[in-house]
Amino acid sequence: MTSSFIIQPSKVITDTADLYIEIKPQGLSYIIMDNNACIALATFHFKNGATDEDAANNIHQVVKDQPVLQQQFKEVHIIYGYPQSVLVPQQLFNPDENKAMLELVFGDFKETAIRTDYIYRHQLHNVYSAPAMIDTVVNRYFEAANYTHLFSLLPDVIKSGESHLYCIFHTGQLTVLLQKEGKLQVIQNYSYKIPDDVAYHLLNVCRSFEVNVQDITVHLSGMIDVASALYSELYKYFPHLFFEALPEEFEYPENISKYPAHYFSHLFAIASCV
């Protein structure tokens, strides 16, 4: 496990603050917000191919090495980003079929924790799972936490109508949301090795839902840079590429300006939707 960014003052008062932790197969990130001001931020990446046991041990290590996470918070929000997620229209939702539905799409599960969220704006239920080993560790440290899924929050990140592709980049992983004319079409995770893979996935999403790539706005967040081969490849096909800024509704520590805003933009965007 490696830490990419840690922005934290020597003493953090958390009694009136909220903690947001995003946990994905690729790693863990957290931000601490107090009265709409970010007072701490950190991101950690798990090794490629990390097992659930490895990830659980990494979470133990993060909590041990970050004393601020052992303090009391006003509220704790756990945001899972595991790809096992199915969006179900309200009229088709049956909680008794949640496990069977996930296994139909993603194969048989061993030990897993299944949860559901309701996405009010789109009248969809998000049925999702996280490894039971991870869920147990998180419950151990944050007993009173609120749980949700990344896919339950992303639809509310795009505030305007029209057509948008919202992309979050990790090393070898991509999360994509497509909104067409104000309506949610799909949220999907993809693996990639080279920039061509990313261009293929995005073009295929647009083609599948009959969206004109010349008109769509593509939002870029996460680990991508303007000078990268990945950005150059995307610009061949998508003329409207924009790096996501930090939400204006929050205040940020001075040190965050040392890094591109889009590295962290999605963390604050989803925090605003919790």
GROMACS .gro file of C-alpha atoms in nm:
model
  274
    1MET     CA    1   0.000   0.000   0.000
    2THR     CA    2   0.120   0.350  -0.083
    3SER     CA    3  -0.005   0.692   0.021
    4SER     CA    4  -0.042   0.945  -0.259
    5PHE     CA    5  -0.160   1.255  -0.077
    6ILE     CA    6  -0.191   1.345   0.289
    7ILE     CA    7  -0.303   1.697   0.374
    8GLN     CA    8  -0.350   1.729   0.747
    9PRO     CA    9  -0.267   1.988   1.014
   10SER     CA   10  -0.083   1.878   1.326
   11LYS     CA   11  -0.404   1.884   1.531
   12VAL     CA   12  -0.750   1.816   1.393
   13ILE     CA   13  -1.061   1.876   1.606
   14THR     CA   14  -1.327   1.632   1.488
   15ASP     CA   15  -1.613   1.663   1.739
   16THR     CA   16  -1.817   1.878   1.501
   17ALA     CA   17  -1.671   1.735   1.178
   18ASP     CA   18  -1.795   1.475   0.930
   19LEU     CA   19  -1.573   1.197   0.797
   20TYR     CA   20  -1.619   1.065   0.443
   21ILE     CA   21  -1.433   0.746   0.350
   22GLU     CA   22  -1.439   0.605  -0.002
   23ILE     CA   23  -1.329   0.240  -0.028
   24LYS     CA   24  -1.266   0.073  -0.363
   25PRO     CA   25  -1.071  -0.232  -0.481
   26GLN     CA   26  -0.792   0.011  -0.578
   27GLY     CA   27  -0.761   0.188  -0.244
   28LEU     CA   28  -0.903   0.416   0.022
   29SER     CA   29  -0.952   0.792   0.040
   30TYR     CA   30  -1.094   1.013   0.310
   31ILE     CA   31  -1.183   1.375   0.365
   32ILE     CA   32  -1.282   1.547   0.689
   33MET     CA   33  -1.528   1.834   0.661
   34ASP     CA   34  -1.624   2.082   0.931
   35ASN     CA   35  -1.890   2.341   0.851
   36ASN     CA   36  -1.827   2.309   0.474
   37ALA     CA   37  -1.452   2.344   0.521
   38CYS     CA   38  -1.209   2.062   0.443
   39ILE     CA   39  -0.968   2.020   0.736
   40ALA     CA   40  -0.795   1.698   0.626
   41LEU     CA   41  -0.757   1.475   0.320
   42ALA     CA   42  -0.568   1.156   0.239
   43THR     CA   43  -0.556   0.890  -0.032
   44PHE     CA   44  -0.400   0.543  -0.022
   45HIS     CA   45  -0.353   0.296  -0.306
   46PHE     CA   46  -0.357  -0.081  -0.260
   47LYS     CA   47  -0.111  -0.293  -0.456
   48ASN     CA   48  -0.230  -0.430  -0.790
   49GLY     CA   49  -0.403  -0.762  -0.740
   50ALA     CA   50  -0.460  -0.706  -0.369
   51THR     CA   51  -0.692  -0.969  -0.221
   52ASP     CA   52  -0.979  -0.885   0.012
   53GLU     CA   53  -0.757  -0.998   0.298
   54ASP     CA   54  -0.481  -0.766   0.180
   55ALA     CA   55  -0.725  -0.477   0.155
   56ALA     CA   56  -0.865  -0.549   0.502
   57ASN     CA   57  -0.512  -0.547   0.646
   58ASN     CA   58  -0.445  -0.220   0.463
   59ILE     CA   59  -0.753  -0.063   0.620
   60HIS     CA   60  -0.633  -0.177   0.964
   61GLN     CA   61  -0.297  -0.016   0.888
   62VAL     CA   62  -0.448   0.313   0.770
   63VAL     CA   63  -0.656   0.349   1.086
   64LYS     CA   64  -0.354   0.260   1.300
   65ASP     CA   65  -0.124   0.507   1.120
   66GLN     CA   66  -0.384   0.786   1.105
   67PRO     CA   67  -0.479   0.868   1.467
   68VAL     CA   68  -0.730   1.124   1.342
   69LEU     CA   69  -0.948   0.835   1.220
   70GLN     CA   70  -0.967   0.702   1.575
   71GLN     CA   71  -1.129   1.021   1.705
   72GLN     CA   72  -1.500   1.091   1.748
   73PHE     CA   73  -1.687   1.250   1.457
   74LYS     CA   74  -2.024   1.412   1.425
   75GLU     CA   75  -2.104   1.169   1.143
   76VAL     CA   76  -1.913   0.905   0.948
   77HIS     CA   77  -2.006   0.823   0.589
   78ILE     CA   78  -1.871   0.508   0.422
   79ILE     CA   79  -1.888   0.518   0.042
   80TYR     CA   80  -1.822   0.183  -0.124
   81GLY     CA   81  -1.698   0.182  -0.481
   82TYR     CA   82  -1.695  -0.190  -0.556
   83PRO     CA   83  -1.816  -0.272  -0.908
   84GLN     CA   84  -2.084  -0.521  -0.801
   85SER     CA   85  -2.380  -0.288  -0.841
   86VAL     CA   86  -2.712  -0.313  -1.024
   87LEU     CA   87  -2.952  -0.021  -1.076
   88VAL     CA   88  -3.312  -0.141  -1.053
   89PRO     CA   89  -3.622   0.065  -1.146
   90GLN     CA   90  -3.863   0.119  -0.859
   91GLN     CA   91  -4.138  -0.091  -1.018
   92LEU     CA   92  -3.909  -0.394  -1.055
   93PHE     CA   93  -3.742  -0.382  -0.714
   94ASN     CA   94  -3.785  -0.685  -0.488
   95PRO     CA   95  -3.549  -0.701  -0.188
   96ASP     CA   96  -3.583  -1.080  -0.172
   97GLU     CA   97  -3.411  -1.103  -0.511
   98ASN     CA   98  -3.112  -0.878  -0.439
   99LYS     CA   99  -2.853  -1.153  -0.399
  100ALA     CA  100  -2.982  -1.353  -0.697
  101MET     CA  101  -2.978  -1.041  -0.914
  102LEU     CA  102  -2.618  -0.956  -0.827
  103GLU     CA  103  -2.507  -1.316  -0.883
  104LEU     CA  104  -2.685  -1.325  -1.220
  105VAL     CA  105  -2.478  -1.026  -1.337
  106PHE     CA  106  -2.148  -1.082  -1.155
  107GLY     CA  107  -2.139  -1.456  -1.080
  108ASP     CA  108  -2.161  -1.644  -0.752
  109PHE     CA  109  -2.040  -1.464  -0.442
  110LYS     CA  110  -1.858  -1.615  -0.149
  111GLU     CA  111  -1.888  -1.397   0.158
  112THR     CA  112  -2.034  -1.059   0.081
  113ALA     CA  113  -2.236  -0.781   0.242
  114ILE     CA  114  -2.533  -0.669   0.031
  115ARG     CA  115  -2.685  -0.323   0.075
  116THR     CA  116  -2.931  -0.105  -0.114
  117ASP     CA  117  -2.973   0.269  -0.173
  118TYR     CA  118  -3.263   0.454  -0.327
  119ILE     CA  119  -3.175   0.719  -0.586
  120TYR     CA  120  -3.473   0.951  -0.551
  121ARG     CA  121  -3.405   1.174  -0.850
  122HIS     CA  122  -3.413   0.880  -1.091
  123GLN     CA  123  -3.645   0.648  -0.894
  124LEU     CA  124  -3.387   0.370  -0.897
  125HIS     CA  125  -3.266   0.127  -0.634
  126ASN     CA  126  -2.894   0.059  -0.628
  127VAL     CA  127  -2.836  -0.299  -0.514
  128TYR     CA  128  -2.466  -0.343  -0.437
  129SER     CA  129  -2.222  -0.553  -0.243
  130ALA     CA  130  -1.888  -0.524  -0.068
  131PRO     CA  131  -1.660  -0.803   0.051
  132ALA     CA  132  -1.776  -0.923   0.393
  133MET     CA  133  -1.419  -0.908   0.521
  134ILE     CA  134  -1.398  -0.539   0.431
  135ASP     CA  135  -1.742  -0.464   0.572
  136THR     CA  136  -1.651  -0.633   0.901
  137VAL     CA  137  -1.334  -0.426   0.939
  138VAL     CA  138  -1.516  -0.102   0.862
  139ASN     CA  139  -1.791  -0.187   1.112
  140ARG     CA  140  -1.531  -0.256   1.376
  141TYR     CA  141  -1.387   0.094   1.356
  142PHE     CA  142  -1.698   0.291   1.259
  143GLU     CA  143  -1.995   0.126   1.428
  144ALA     CA  144  -2.242   0.409   1.375
  145ALA     CA  145  -2.143   0.489   1.017
  146ASN     CA  146  -2.383   0.562   0.734
  147TYR     CA  147  -2.331   0.350   0.423
  148THR     CA  148  -2.386   0.427   0.057
  149HIS     CA  149  -2.236   0.348  -0.282
  150LEU     CA  150  -2.048   0.565  -0.529
  151PHE     CA  151  -2.302   0.483  -0.800
  152SER     CA  152  -2.582   0.610  -0.578
  153LEU     CA  153  -2.420   0.953  -0.547
  154LEU     CA  154  -2.272   1.015  -0.892
  155PRO     CA  155  -2.609   1.081  -1.063
  156ASP     CA  156  -2.652   1.390  -0.846
  157VAL     CA  157  -2.305   1.526  -0.928
  158ILE     CA  158  -2.423   1.640  -1.272
  159LYS     CA  159  -2.658   1.927  -1.196
  160SER     CA  160  -2.747   2.041  -1.548
  161GLY     CA  161  -2.942   1.870  -1.824
  162GLU     CA  162  -2.811   1.790  -2.172
  163SER     CA  163  -2.557   1.510  -2.225
  164HIS     CA  164  -2.255   1.446  -2.004
  165LEU     CA  165  -1.989   1.180  -1.952
  166TYR     CA  166  -1.845   1.191  -1.601
  167CYS     CA  167  -1.518   0.998  -1.571
  168ILE     CA  168  -1.310   0.904  -1.266
  169PHE     CA  169  -0.965   0.764  -1.343
  170HIS     CA  170  -0.755   0.532  -1.130
  171THR     CA  171  -0.450   0.333  -1.230
  172GLY     CA  172  -0.587   0.087  -1.482
  173GLN     CA  173  -0.948   0.152  -1.379
  174LEU     CA  174  -1.216   0.387  -1.503
  175THR     CA  175  -1.561   0.474  -1.368
  176VAL     CA  176  -1.801   0.625  -1.623
  177LEU     CA  177  -2.143   0.785  -1.585
  178LEU     CA  178  -2.347   0.876  -1.892
  179GLN     CA  179  -2.632   1.123  -1.876
  180LYS     CA  180  -2.826   1.182  -2.198
  181GLU     CA  181  -3.052   1.485  -2.222
  182GLY     CA  182  -3.075   1.501  -1.845
  183LYS     CA  183  -3.155   1.131  -1.797
  184LEU     CA  184  -2.920   0.876  -1.641
  185GLN     CA  185  -2.827   0.603  -1.890
  186VAL     CA  186  -2.552   0.396  -1.731
  187ILE     CA  187  -2.279   0.387  -1.465
  188GLN     CA  188  -2.004   0.135  -1.531
  189ASN     CA  189  -1.651   0.038  -1.426
  190TYR     CA  190  -1.391  -0.056  -1.687
  191SER     CA  191  -1.037  -0.188  -1.674
  192TYR     CA  192  -0.779  -0.056  -1.919
  193LYS     CA  193  -0.412  -0.100  -2.005
  194ILE     CA  194  -0.349   0.162  -2.272
  195PRO     CA  195  -0.515   0.493  -2.370
  196ASP     CA  196  -0.678   0.327  -2.673
  197ASP     CA  197  -0.877   0.108  -2.432
  198VAL     CA  198  -1.025   0.413  -2.260
  199ALA     CA  199  -1.118   0.578  -2.589
  200TYR     CA  200  -1.283   0.254  -2.702
  201HIS     CA  201  -1.491   0.223  -2.386
  202LEU     CA  202  -1.612   0.583  -2.398
  203LEU     CA  203  -1.689   0.570  -2.767
  204ASN     CA  204  -1.873   0.243  -2.722
  205VAL     CA  205  -2.085   0.389  -2.440
  206CYS     CA  206  -2.180   0.684  -2.658
  207ARG     CA  207  -2.257   0.461  -2.955
  208SER     CA  208  -2.467   0.222  -2.744
  209PHE     CA  209  -2.687   0.505  -2.620
  210GLU     CA  210  -2.686   0.704  -2.947
  211VAL     CA  211  -2.500   1.007  -2.813
  212ASN     CA  212  -2.306   1.234  -3.050
  213VAL     CA  213  -1.945   1.255  -2.930
  214GLN     CA  214  -1.910   1.597  -3.091
  215ASP     CA  215  -2.176   1.740  -2.860
  216ILE     CA  216  -2.124   1.563  -2.529
  217THR     CA  217  -1.942   1.725  -2.236
  218VAL     CA  218  -1.675   1.496  -2.088
  219HIS     CA  219  -1.581   1.560  -1.724
  220LEU     CA  220  -1.238   1.433  -1.618
  221SER     CA  221  -1.143   1.361  -1.258
  222GLY     CA  222  -0.891   1.143  -1.081
  223MET     CA  223  -0.550   1.036  -1.208
  224ILE     CA  224  -0.524   1.193  -1.553
  225ASP     CA  225  -0.314   1.488  -1.671
  226VAL     CA  226  -0.339   1.725  -1.964
  227ALA     CA  227   0.012   1.632  -2.080
  228SER     CA  228  -0.060   1.258  -2.076
  229ALA     CA  229  -0.101   1.022  -2.370
  230LEU     CA  230  -0.440   0.934  -2.225
  231TYR     CA  231  -0.567   1.291  -2.253
  232SER     CA  232  -0.428   1.324  -2.606
  233GLU     CA  233  -0.604   1.007  -2.714
  234LEU     CA  234  -0.938   1.122  -2.575
  235TYR     CA  235  -0.906   1.464  -2.736
  236LYS     CA  236  -0.893   1.296  -3.079
  237TYR     CA  237  -1.257   1.198  -3.040
  238PHE     CA  238  -1.410   1.426  -2.776
  239PRO     CA  239  -1.371   1.801  -2.840
  240HIS     CA  240  -1.539   1.903  -2.513
  241LEU     CA  241  -1.305   1.773  -2.241
  242PHE     CA  242  -1.305   1.949  -1.904
  243PHE     CA  243  -1.108   1.883  -1.588
  244GLU     CA  244  -1.341   1.894  -1.291
  245ALA     CA  245  -1.289   2.181  -1.047
  246LEU     CA  246  -1.337   2.163  -0.673
  247PRO     CA  247  -1.696   2.247  -0.571
  248GLU     CA  248  -1.728   2.616  -0.490
  249GLU     CA  249  -1.952   2.549  -0.189
  250PHE     CA  250  -1.659   2.425   0.021
  251GLU     CA  251  -1.345   2.583   0.166
  252TYR     CA  252  -1.013   2.405   0.123
  253PRO     CA  253  -0.674   2.393   0.296
  254GLU     CA  254  -0.403   2.601   0.132
  255ASN     CA  255  -0.186   2.296   0.059
  256ILE     CA  256  -0.445   2.148  -0.174
  257SER     CA  257  -0.356   2.412  -0.434
  258LYS     CA  258  -0.021   2.233  -0.485
  259TYR     CA  259  -0.205   1.960  -0.674
  260PRO     CA  260  -0.443   1.963  -0.973
  261ALA     CA  261  -0.797   2.015  -0.846
  262HIS     CA  262  -0.936   1.724  -1.047
  263TYR     CA  263  -0.727   1.477  -0.846
  264PHE     CA  264  -0.974   1.522  -0.559
  265SER     CA  265  -1.278   1.682  -0.722
  266HIS     CA  266  -1.497   1.373  -0.726
  267LEU     CA  267  -1.443   1.314  -0.352
  268PHE     CA  268  -1.587   1.653  -0.267
  269ALA     CA  269  -1.855   1.628  -0.536
  270ILE     CA  270  -1.992   1.304  -0.390
  271ALA     CA  271  -1.957   1.439  -0.034
  272SER     CA  272  -2.191   1.721  -0.135
  273CYS     CA  273  -2.446   1.461  -0.247
  274VAL     CA  274  -2.445   1.240   0.063
   0.00000   0.00000   0.00000
